Amino acid sequence: MIEGSGRYDFYIGLVLAMSSSLFIGGSFILKKKGLLRLARKGSMRAGQGGHAYLKEWLWWAGLLSMGTGEVANFAAYAFAPATLVTPLGALSVLVSAILSSYFLNEKLNLHGKVGCLLSVLGTTVMVIHAPQEEAVETLNEISHKLGDPGFVVFATFVVIVSLIMIFVVGPRHGQTNILVYITICSVIGALSVSCVKGLGIAIKELFAGKPVLTHPLSWILLLSLIVCVSTQINYLNRALDIFNTSLVTPIYYVFFTTSVLTCSAILFKEWQHMAVDDVIGTLSGFLTIIVGIFLLHAFKDVNFTLANLPVSLRKDDRGINGSLPNTYERFNDEESGSRVGDLQSTEGMASRRNGNLGAS
């Protein structure tokens, strides 16, 4: 499936994407702890538009961790297709869920653990069936693709939706609806990935000795990336400050991955030459991840652990085998209960008699 230097590029991109997920997953915890410390001090919260987190070292540690992860992610996009790199973000969901249960005292019950496992399995399936993108080696080629009518329509739609969410929907429903800020981060993230892919090609050409710095597209991509990432960080901070981390992380993953897969399919035409089994495998893997993400956060408030499982199974077995006990069984239960009660009353009377005799 992968030959020559493409095989090494594949594995390099795979390792970089996995390390990126570890750093990014940990960054959510550090940033959340920093925001919680600010809330205890009484500072204006990020969800209310405050920027006091810029003075909190834990938040900066989280930002550094996220920056490291994004650099690794940036490099991964330069070596591997976006449809391979992006689904590996599910590992950041796993890392964030596990660390939040230890450091933020957020529950991770049996449903959450099964959800994490499904997320990893779904990611593995997607990696195996990942589509191959069209070869884009130069800035001129990426410029041609960015000017494609399909991508222009998509980018325009993303910008319009983002502006509506930021200036109309956000002020009204951002404090109560978790999807508002996450949607802003996710749709803009699709454009940031496109910028990252283009800059990765530009860096490759720069190392090859080509005059990349004089190409206008390089600076346009860099400026666009700065704007997109800054917007993502701002609204992701707001979502993390208002809502539970174990909710924000998985929902953000699903929305962000969907946006990136859509953008990559339009920009790089990754799905045109896929076999039917690869299409089914990729979609099945992604749906498996979504189910895992759902289990991870939908039942997070249910106090259900592995220790409760045998008790639940016994109750289920009793319900299946004896949900409608017959009259004979009920009669025996009642008769046994009455016999025990008679025996207890008899023993009580005997003890009272003995006590009276002893007193005499």
PDB file of C-alpha atoms in Angstrom, residues 38-315:
ATOM      1  CA  LEU A  38      -8.222  32.132  38.729  1.00  0.00           C
ATOM      2  CA  ALA A  39     -11.887  31.454  39.518  1.00  0.00           C
ATOM      3  CA  ARG A  40     -11.003  30.776  43.166  1.00  0.00           C
ATOM      4  CA  LYS A  41      -9.123  34.096  43.302  1.00  0.00           C
ATOM      5  CA  GLY A  42     -12.223  35.938  42.071  1.00  0.00           C
ATOM      6  CA  SER A  43     -10.747  37.113  38.756  1.00  0.00           C
ATOM      7  CA  MET A  44     -13.008  37.755  35.782  1.00  0.00           C
ATOM      8  CA  ARG A  45     -13.482  34.401  34.102  1.00  0.00           C
ATOM      9  CA  ALA A  46     -12.554  33.687  30.499  1.00  0.00           C
ATOM     10  CA  GLY A  47     -16.146  32.680  29.804  1.00  0.00           C
ATOM     11  CA  GLN A  48     -17.172  36.248  30.660  1.00  0.00           C
ATOM     12  CA  GLY A  49     -14.549  37.759  28.360  1.00  0.00           C
ATOM     13  CA  GLY A  50     -11.779  38.182  30.926  1.00  0.00           C
ATOM     14  CA  HIS A  51      -8.100  37.665  30.106  1.00  0.00           C
ATOM     15  CA  ALA A  52      -6.647  37.233  33.590  1.00  0.00           C
ATOM     16  CA  TYR A  53      -5.453  33.772  32.557  1.00  0.00           C
ATOM     17  CA  LEU A  54      -2.561  35.493  30.784  1.00  0.00           C
ATOM     18  CA  LYS A  55      -1.019  36.030  34.239  1.00  0.00           C
ATOM     19  CA  GLU A  56      -1.425  32.397  35.346  1.00  0.00           C
ATOM     20  CA  TRP A  57       1.652  30.184  34.881  1.00  0.00           C
ATOM     21  CA  LEU A  58      -0.387  26.974  34.749  1.00  0.00           C
ATOM     22  CA  TRP A  59      -2.320  28.333  31.797  1.00  0.00           C
ATOM     23  CA  TRP A  60       0.962  29.198  30.073  1.00  0.00           C
ATOM     24  CA  ALA A  61       2.253  25.678  30.808  1.00  0.00           C
ATOM     25  CA  GLY A  62      -0.882  24.320  29.159  1.00  0.00           C
ATOM     26  CA  LEU A  63      -0.375  26.654  26.219  1.00  0.00           C
ATOM     27  CA  LEU A  64       3.249  25.497  25.907  1.00  0.00           C
ATOM     28  CA  SER A  65       2.120  21.874  25.968  1.00  0.00           C
ATOM     29  CA  MET A  66      -0.531  22.615  23.361  1.00  0.00           C
ATOM     30  CA  GLY A  67       2.015  24.520  21.282  1.00  0.00           C
ATOM     31  CA  THR A  68       4.374  21.551  21.374  1.00  0.00           C
ATOM     32  CA  GLY A  69       1.539  19.285  20.341  1.00  0.00           C
ATOM     33  CA  GLU A  70       0.514  21.611  17.550  1.00  0.00           C
ATOM     34  CA  VAL A  71       4.098  21.791  16.255  1.00  0.00           C
ATOM     35  CA  ALA A  72       4.202  17.992  16.181  1.00  0.00           C
ATOM     36  CA  ASN A  73       0.791  18.034  14.533  1.00  0.00           C
ATOM     37  CA  PHE A  74       2.033  20.638  12.059  1.00  0.00           C
ATOM     38  CA  ALA A  75       4.951  18.392  11.110  1.00  0.00           C
ATOM     39  CA  ALA A  76       2.666  15.360  10.875  1.00  0.00           C
ATOM     40  CA  TYR A  77       0.510  17.093   8.258  1.00  0.00           C
ATOM     41  CA  ALA A  78       3.650  17.713   6.206  1.00  0.00           C
ATOM     42  CA  PHE A  79       4.427  13.980   6.103  1.00  0.00           C
ATOM     43  CA  ALA A  80       1.008  12.311   6.052  1.00  0.00           C
ATOM     44  CA  PRO A  81      -2.507  13.019   4.705  1.00  0.00           C
ATOM     45  CA  ALA A  82      -4.896  14.978   6.894  1.00  0.00           C
ATOM     46  CA  THR A  83      -7.364  12.108   6.955  1.00  0.00           C
ATOM     47  CA  LEU A  84      -4.715  10.009   8.694  1.00  0.00           C
ATOM     48  CA  VAL A  85      -3.443  12.671  11.105  1.00  0.00           C
ATOM     49  CA  THR A  86      -6.737  14.161  12.266  1.00  0.00           C
ATOM     50  CA  PRO A  87      -8.462  10.981  13.547  1.00  0.00           C
ATOM     51  CA  LEU A  88      -5.476  10.311  15.798  1.00  0.00           C
ATOM     52  CA  GLY A  89      -6.712  13.268  17.800  1.00  0.00           C
ATOM     53  CA  ALA A  90      -8.949  10.703  19.522  1.00  0.00           C
ATOM     54  CA  LEU A  91      -5.909   9.818  21.594  1.00  0.00           C
ATOM     55  CA  SER A  92      -5.998  13.321  23.071  1.00  0.00           C
ATOM     56  CA  VAL A  93      -9.562  12.579  24.192  1.00  0.00           C
ATOM     57  CA  LEU A  94      -8.319   9.446  25.935  1.00  0.00           C
ATOM     58  CA  VAL A  95      -5.409  11.262  27.585  1.00  0.00           C
ATOM     59  CA  SER A  96      -7.592  14.172  28.669  1.00  0.00           C
ATOM     60  CA  ALA A  97     -10.311  11.921  30.110  1.00  0.00           C
ATOM     61  CA  ILE A  98      -7.850   9.839  32.122  1.00  0.00           C
ATOM     62  CA  LEU A  99      -5.873  12.819  33.440  1.00  0.00           C
ATOM     63  CA  SER A 100      -9.021  14.784  34.312  1.00  0.00           C
ATOM     64  CA  SER A 101     -10.213  11.887  36.473  1.00  0.00           C
ATOM     65  CA  TYR A 102      -6.967  12.047  38.458  1.00  0.00           C
ATOM     66  CA  PHE A 103      -6.142  15.762  38.563  1.00  0.00           C
ATOM     67  CA  LEU A 104      -9.521  17.478  38.222  1.00  0.00           C
ATOM     68  CA  ASN A 105     -11.631  14.975  40.194  1.00  0.00           C
ATOM     69  CA  GLU A 106     -13.899  14.467  37.189  1.00  0.00           C
ATOM     70  CA  LYS A 107     -15.534  11.060  37.065  1.00  0.00           C
ATOM     71  CA  LEU A 108     -14.528   8.420  34.534  1.00  0.00           C
ATOM     72  CA  ASN A 109     -16.919   5.531  35.045  1.00  0.00           C
ATOM     73  CA  LEU A 110     -17.175   2.224  33.201  1.00  0.00           C
ATOM     74  CA  HIS A 111     -19.037   3.827  30.300  1.00  0.00           C
ATOM     75  CA  GLY A 112     -16.237   6.356  29.921  1.00  0.00           C
ATOM     76  CA  LYS A 113     -13.571   3.662  29.916  1.00  0.00           C
ATOM     77  CA  VAL A 114     -15.436   1.680  27.270  1.00  0.00           C
ATOM     78  CA  GLY A 115     -15.840   4.902  25.286  1.00  0.00           C
ATOM     79  CA  CYS A 116     -12.085   5.525  25.434  1.00  0.00           C
ATOM     80  CA  LEU A 117     -11.445   1.990  24.189  1.00  0.00           C
ATOM     81  CA  LEU A 118     -13.899   2.404  21.320  1.00  0.00           C
ATOM     82  CA  SER A 119     -12.275   5.704  20.379  1.00  0.00           C
ATOM     83  CA  VAL A 120      -8.877   4.007  20.126  1.00  0.00           C
ATOM     84  CA  LEU A 121     -10.295   1.078  18.126  1.00  0.00           C
ATOM     85  CA  GLY A 122     -12.130   3.415  15.758  1.00  0.00           C
ATOM     86  CA  THR A 123      -8.964   5.434  15.259  1.00  0.00           C
ATOM     87  CA  THR A 124      -7.040   2.266  14.415  1.00  0.00           C
ATOM     88  CA  VAL A 125      -9.624   1.298  11.794  1.00  0.00           C
ATOM     89  CA  MET A 126      -9.466   4.768  10.252  1.00  0.00           C
ATOM     90  CA  VAL A 127      -5.674   4.644  10.088  1.00  0.00           C
ATOM     91  CA  ILE A 128      -5.767   1.272   8.332  1.00  0.00           C
ATOM     92  CA  HIS A 129      -8.273   2.511   5.732  1.00  0.00           C
ATOM     93  CA  ALA A 130      -6.992   6.086   5.450  1.00  0.00           C
ATOM     94  CA  PRO A 131      -7.382   7.510   1.923  1.00  0.00           C
ATOM     95  CA  GLN A 132      -4.375   8.716  -0.013  1.00  0.00           C
ATOM     96  CA  GLU A 133      -4.398  12.400  -0.870  1.00  0.00           C
ATOM     97  CA  GLU A 134      -3.396  13.809  -4.241  1.00  0.00           C
ATOM     98  CA  ALA A 135       0.318  14.546  -4.404  1.00  0.00           C
ATOM     99  CA  VAL A 136       0.928  18.259  -3.807  1.00  0.00           C
ATOM    100  CA  GLU A 137       4.616  19.173  -3.823  1.00  0.00           C
ATOM    101  CA  THR A 138       4.845  22.904  -4.589  1.00  0.00           C
ATOM    102  CA  LEU A 139       3.236  26.164  -3.542  1.00  0.00           C
ATOM    103  CA  ASN A 140       1.986  26.659  -7.073  1.00  0.00           C
ATOM    104  CA  GLU A 141       0.063  23.398  -6.859  1.00  0.00           C
ATOM    105  CA  ILE A 142      -1.452  24.248  -3.489  1.00  0.00           C
ATOM    106  CA  SER A 143      -2.320  27.700  -4.835  1.00  0.00           C
ATOM    107  CA  HIS A 144      -4.192  26.088  -7.701  1.00  0.00           C
ATOM    108  CA  LYS A 145      -6.130  23.882  -5.281  1.00  0.00           C
ATOM    109  CA  LEU A 146      -6.982  26.772  -2.982  1.00  0.00           C
ATOM    110  CA  GLY A 147      -8.464  28.567  -5.990  1.00  0.00           C
ATOM    111  CA  ASP A 148     -10.708  25.623  -6.859  1.00  0.00           C
ATOM    112  CA  PRO A 149     -14.385  26.769  -6.939  1.00  0.00           C
ATOM    113  CA  GLY A 150     -15.434  23.980  -4.570  1.00  0.00           C
ATOM    114  CA  PHE A 151     -12.948  25.037  -1.919  1.00  0.00           C
ATOM    115  CA  VAL A 152     -13.726  28.733  -2.385  1.00  0.00           C
ATOM    116  CA  VAL A 153     -17.412  28.031  -1.709  1.00  0.00           C
ATOM    117  CA  PHE A 154     -16.521  25.923   1.335  1.00  0.00           C
ATOM    118  CA  ALA A 155     -14.156  28.551   2.774  1.00  0.00           C
ATOM    119  CA  THR A 156     -16.707  31.315   2.224  1.00  0.00           C
ATOM    120  CA  PHE A 157     -19.373  29.254   3.971  1.00  0.00           C
ATOM    121  CA  VAL A 158     -17.042  28.613   6.943  1.00  0.00           C
ATOM    122  CA  VAL A 159     -16.214  32.303   7.304  1.00  0.00           C
ATOM    123  CA  ILE A 160     -19.885  33.345   7.172  1.00  0.00           C
ATOM    124  CA  VAL A 161     -20.930  30.697   9.725  1.00  0.00           C
ATOM    125  CA  SER A 162     -18.060  31.687  12.026  1.00  0.00           C
ATOM    126  CA  LEU A 163     -18.952  35.378  11.922  1.00  0.00           C
ATOM    127  CA  ILE A 164     -22.618  34.634  12.660  1.00  0.00           C
ATOM    128  CA  MET A 165     -21.651  32.385  15.581  1.00  0.00           C
ATOM    129  CA  ILE A 166     -19.183  34.939  16.983  1.00  0.00           C
ATOM    130  CA  PHE A 167     -21.267  38.119  16.719  1.00  0.00           C
ATOM    131  CA  VAL A 168     -24.885  36.873  16.840  1.00  0.00           C
ATOM    132  CA  VAL A 169     -25.218  33.447  18.460  1.00  0.00           C
ATOM    133  CA  GLY A 170     -22.256  33.597  20.871  1.00  0.00           C
ATOM    134  CA  PRO A 171     -23.343  36.616  22.958  1.00  0.00           C
ATOM    135  CA  ARG A 172     -26.849  35.147  23.373  1.00  0.00           C
ATOM    136  CA  HIS A 173     -26.275  31.431  23.908  1.00  0.00           C
ATOM    137  CA  GLY A 174     -22.537  30.925  24.448  1.00  0.00           C
ATOM    138  CA  GLN A 175     -22.863  30.763  28.250  1.00  0.00           C
ATOM    139  CA  THR A 176     -25.526  28.052  28.213  1.00  0.00           C
ATOM    140  CA  ASN A 177     -24.990  25.989  25.051  1.00  0.00           C
ATOM    141  CA  ILE A 178     -21.737  24.015  24.838  1.00  0.00           C
ATOM    142  CA  LEU A 179     -21.976  23.697  21.049  1.00  0.00           C
ATOM    143  CA  VAL A 180     -21.639  27.430  20.317  1.00  0.00           C
ATOM    144  CA  TYR A 181     -17.983  28.017  21.192  1.00  0.00           C
ATOM    145  CA  ILE A 182     -16.971  24.512  20.111  1.00  0.00           C
ATOM    146  CA  THR A 183     -18.540  25.021  16.693  1.00  0.00           C
ATOM    147  CA  ILE A 184     -16.554  28.231  16.232  1.00  0.00           C
ATOM    148  CA  CYS A 185     -13.302  26.435  17.102  1.00  0.00           C
ATOM    149  CA  SER A 186     -14.096  23.467  14.880  1.00  0.00           C
ATOM    150  CA  VAL A 187     -15.108  25.160  11.632  1.00  0.00           C
ATOM    151  CA  ILE A 188     -12.218  27.608  11.834  1.00  0.00           C
ATOM    152  CA  GLY A 189      -9.949  24.661  12.601  1.00  0.00           C
ATOM    153  CA  ALA A 190     -10.690  23.227   9.167  1.00  0.00           C
ATOM    154  CA  LEU A 191      -9.158  26.336   7.588  1.00  0.00           C
ATOM    155  CA  SER A 192      -6.194  26.287   9.974  1.00  0.00           C
ATOM    156  CA  VAL A 193      -5.378  22.719   8.915  1.00  0.00           C
ATOM    157  CA  SER A 194      -5.388  23.815   5.281  1.00  0.00           C
ATOM    158  CA  CYS A 195      -2.978  26.623   6.172  1.00  0.00           C
ATOM    159  CA  VAL A 196      -0.763  24.193   8.083  1.00  0.00           C
ATOM    160  CA  LYS A 197      -0.663  21.824   5.112  1.00  0.00           C
ATOM    161  CA  GLY A 198       0.305  24.677   2.779  1.00  0.00           C
ATOM    162  CA  LEU A 199       3.000  25.972   5.143  1.00  0.00           C
ATOM    163  CA  GLY A 200       4.378  22.457   5.477  1.00  0.00           C
ATOM    164  CA  ILE A 201       4.859  22.346   1.721  1.00  0.00           C
ATOM    165  CA  ALA A 202       6.435  25.817   1.847  1.00  0.00           C
ATOM    166  CA  ILE A 203       8.934  24.680   4.494  1.00  0.00           C
ATOM    167  CA  LYS A 204       9.872  21.654   2.410  1.00  0.00           C
ATOM    168  CA  GLU A 205      10.503  23.921  -0.564  1.00  0.00           C
ATOM    169  CA  LEU A 206      12.503  26.314   1.637  1.00  0.00           C
ATOM    170  CA  PHE A 207      14.847  23.503   2.668  1.00  0.00           C
ATOM    171  CA  ALA A 208      15.130  22.553  -0.993  1.00  0.00           C
ATOM    172  CA  GLY A 209      16.544  26.050  -1.708  1.00  0.00           C
ATOM    173  CA  LYS A 210      13.526  27.487  -3.521  1.00  0.00           C
ATOM    174  CA  PRO A 211      12.570  31.187  -3.134  1.00  0.00           C
ATOM    175  CA  VAL A 212       9.595  30.540  -0.855  1.00  0.00           C
ATOM    176  CA  LEU A 213       9.860  33.780   1.121  1.00  0.00           C
ATOM    177  CA  THR A 214       9.174  35.840  -1.979  1.00  0.00           C
ATOM    178  CA  HIS A 215       6.000  33.903  -2.754  1.00  0.00           C
ATOM    179  CA  PRO A 216       2.901  35.860  -1.575  1.00  0.00           C
ATOM    180  CA  LEU A 217       1.013  32.684  -0.713  1.00  0.00           C
ATOM    181  CA  SER A 218       3.495  31.812   2.059  1.00  0.00           C
ATOM    182  CA  TRP A 219       2.731  35.008   3.954  1.00  0.00           C
ATOM    183  CA  ILE A 220      -1.014  34.749   3.283  1.00  0.00           C
ATOM    184  CA  LEU A 221      -1.032  31.239   4.745  1.00  0.00           C
ATOM    185  CA  LEU A 222       1.013  32.323   7.769  1.00  0.00           C
ATOM    186  CA  LEU A 223      -1.237  35.315   8.503  1.00  0.00           C
ATOM    187  CA  SER A 224      -4.377  33.217   8.046  1.00  0.00           C
ATOM    188  CA  LEU A 225      -2.976  30.551  10.395  1.00  0.00           C
ATOM    189  CA  ILE A 226      -2.247  33.134  13.111  1.00  0.00           C
ATOM    190  CA  VAL A 227      -5.785  34.540  12.885  1.00  0.00           C
ATOM    191  CA  CYS A 228      -7.405  31.087  12.884  1.00  0.00           C
ATOM    192  CA  VAL A 229      -5.342  29.699  15.781  1.00  0.00           C
ATOM    193  CA  SER A 230      -5.843  32.851  17.881  1.00  0.00           C
ATOM    194  CA  THR A 231      -9.602  32.599  17.408  1.00  0.00           C
ATOM    195  CA  GLN A 232      -9.573  28.902  18.260  1.00  0.00           C
ATOM    196  CA  ILE A 233      -7.596  29.460  21.464  1.00  0.00           C
ATOM    197  CA  ASN A 234      -9.888  32.277  22.585  1.00  0.00           C
ATOM    198  CA  TYR A 235     -13.140  30.368  22.178  1.00  0.00           C
ATOM    199  CA  LEU A 236     -11.723  27.066  23.365  1.00  0.00           C
ATOM    200  CA  ASN A 237     -10.703  28.844  26.603  1.00  0.00           C
ATOM    201  CA  ARG A 238     -14.256  30.081  27.013  1.00  0.00           C
ATOM    202  CA  ALA A 239     -15.693  26.607  26.490  1.00  0.00           C
ATOM    203  CA  LEU A 240     -13.228  25.064  28.960  1.00  0.00           C
ATOM    204  CA  ASP A 241     -13.963  27.728  31.567  1.00  0.00           C
ATOM    205  CA  ILE A 242     -17.741  27.261  31.445  1.00  0.00           C
ATOM    206  CA  PHE A 243     -18.219  23.562  30.779  1.00  0.00           C
ATOM    207  CA  ASN A 244     -16.783  20.273  32.013  1.00  0.00           C
ATOM    208  CA  THR A 245     -13.492  19.231  30.410  1.00  0.00           C
ATOM    209  CA  SER A 246     -14.748  15.689  29.801  1.00  0.00           C
ATOM    210  CA  LEU A 247     -17.559  17.228  27.730  1.00  0.00           C
ATOM    211  CA  VAL A 248     -15.592  19.870  25.854  1.00  0.00           C
ATOM    212  CA  THR A 249     -12.751  17.599  24.697  1.00  0.00           C
ATOM    213  CA  PRO A 250     -14.766  14.811  23.016  1.00  0.00           C
ATOM    214  CA  ILE A 251     -17.354  17.093  21.423  1.00  0.00           C
ATOM    215  CA  TYR A 252     -14.589  19.322  20.097  1.00  0.00           C
ATOM    216  CA  TYR A 253     -12.868  16.260  18.652  1.00  0.00           C
ATOM    217  CA  VAL A 254     -15.972  15.072  16.791  1.00  0.00           C
ATOM    218  CA  PHE A 255     -16.779  18.507  15.380  1.00  0.00           C
ATOM    219  CA  PHE A 256     -13.189  19.340  14.518  1.00  0.00           C
ATOM    220  CA  THR A 257     -12.530  15.970  12.848  1.00  0.00           C
ATOM    221  CA  THR A 258     -15.706  16.213  10.792  1.00  0.00           C
ATOM    222  CA  SER A 259     -14.740  19.706   9.617  1.00  0.00           C
ATOM    223  CA  VAL A 260     -11.198  18.654   8.701  1.00  0.00           C
ATOM    224  CA  LEU A 261     -12.322  15.514   6.857  1.00  0.00           C
ATOM    225  CA  THR A 262     -14.800  17.594   4.863  1.00  0.00           C
ATOM    226  CA  CYS A 263     -12.200  20.239   4.077  1.00  0.00           C
ATOM    227  CA  SER A 264      -9.575  17.642   3.063  1.00  0.00           C
ATOM    228  CA  ALA A 265     -12.052  15.832   0.836  1.00  0.00           C
ATOM    229  CA  ILE A 266     -12.844  19.098  -0.972  1.00  0.00           C
ATOM    230  CA  LEU A 267      -9.301  20.471  -1.133  1.00  0.00           C
ATOM    231  CA  PHE A 268      -7.212  17.349  -1.804  1.00  0.00           C
ATOM    232  CA  LYS A 269      -9.862  15.077  -3.389  1.00  0.00           C
ATOM    233  CA  GLU A 270      -8.818  12.261  -1.042  1.00  0.00           C
ATOM    234  CA  TRP A 271     -11.944  10.155  -1.571  1.00  0.00           C
ATOM    235  CA  GLN A 272     -11.988   9.984  -5.363  1.00  0.00           C
ATOM    236  CA  HIS A 273      -9.752   6.940  -5.777  1.00  0.00           C
ATOM    237  CA  MET A 274     -10.722   4.978  -2.651  1.00  0.00           C
ATOM    238  CA  ALA A 275     -11.914   1.389  -2.863  1.00  0.00           C
ATOM    239  CA  VAL A 276     -15.350   0.563  -1.491  1.00  0.00           C
ATOM    240  CA  ASP A 277     -13.947  -1.368   1.475  1.00  0.00           C
ATOM    241  CA  ASP A 278     -11.716   1.583   2.407  1.00  0.00           C
ATOM    242  CA  VAL A 279     -14.674   3.958   2.267  1.00  0.00           C
ATOM    243  CA  ILE A 280     -16.728   1.648   4.487  1.00  0.00           C
ATOM    244  CA  GLY A 281     -13.773   1.133   6.838  1.00  0.00           C
ATOM    245  CA  THR A 282     -13.097   4.855   7.173  1.00  0.00           C
ATOM    246  CA  LEU A 283     -16.735   5.716   7.837  1.00  0.00           C
ATOM    247  CA  SER A 284     -17.140   2.774  10.229  1.00  0.00           C
ATOM    248  CA  GLY A 285     -14.037   3.810  12.144  1.00  0.00           C
ATOM    249  CA  PHE A 286     -15.264   7.372  12.446  1.00  0.00           C
ATOM    250  CA  LEU A 287     -18.737   6.260  13.587  1.00  0.00           C
ATOM    251  CA  THR A 288     -17.091   3.957  16.150  1.00  0.00           C
ATOM    252  CA  ILE A 289     -15.175   6.940  17.486  1.00  0.00           C
ATOM    253  CA  ILE A 290     -18.379   8.965  17.722  1.00  0.00           C
ATOM    254  CA  VAL A 291     -20.075   6.153  19.681  1.00  0.00           C
ATOM    255  CA  GLY A 292     -17.070   5.992  21.980  1.00  0.00           C
ATOM    256  CA  ILE A 293     -17.152   9.746  22.471  1.00  0.00           C
ATOM    257  CA  PHE A 294     -20.869   9.562  23.249  1.00  0.00           C
ATOM    258  CA  LEU A 295     -20.322   6.893  25.902  1.00  0.00           C
ATOM    259  CA  LEU A 296     -17.463   8.903  27.317  1.00  0.00           C
ATOM    260  CA  HIS A 297     -19.542  11.947  28.186  1.00  0.00           C
ATOM    261  CA  ALA A 298     -23.243  11.018  28.001  1.00  0.00           C
ATOM    262  CA  PHE A 299     -23.146   8.853  31.144  1.00  0.00           C
ATOM    263  CA  LYS A 300     -20.399  10.656  33.019  1.00  0.00           C
ATOM    264  CA  ASP A 301     -22.697  11.419  35.983  1.00  0.00           C
ATOM    265  CA  VAL A 302     -23.783   7.799  36.378  1.00  0.00           C
ATOM    266  CA  ASN A 303     -21.915   6.190  39.257  1.00  0.00           C
ATOM    267  CA  PHE A 304     -21.297   2.852  37.533  1.00  0.00           C
ATOM    268  CA  THR A 305     -18.005   0.997  37.893  1.00  0.00           C
ATOM    269  CA  LEU A 306     -16.689  -2.484  37.199  1.00  0.00           C
ATOM    270  CA  ALA A 307     -17.348  -3.411  40.829  1.00  0.00           C
ATOM    271  CA  ASN A 308     -21.073  -2.791  40.286  1.00  0.00           C
ATOM    272  CA  LEU A 309     -21.206  -5.040  37.237  1.00  0.00           C
ATOM    273  CA  PRO A 310     -21.647  -8.442  39.005  1.00  0.00           C
ATOM    274  CA  VAL A 311     -24.459  -7.005  41.144  1.00  0.00           C
ATOM    275  CA  SER A 312     -26.174  -5.621  38.056  1.00  0.00           C
ATOM    276  CA  LEU A 313     -25.806  -8.936  36.257  1.00  0.00           C
ATOM    277  CA  ARG A 314     -27.289 -10.814  39.187  1.00  0.00           C
ATOM    278  CA  LYS A 315     -30.225  -8.441  39.229  1.00  0.00           C
TER     279      LYS A 315
END
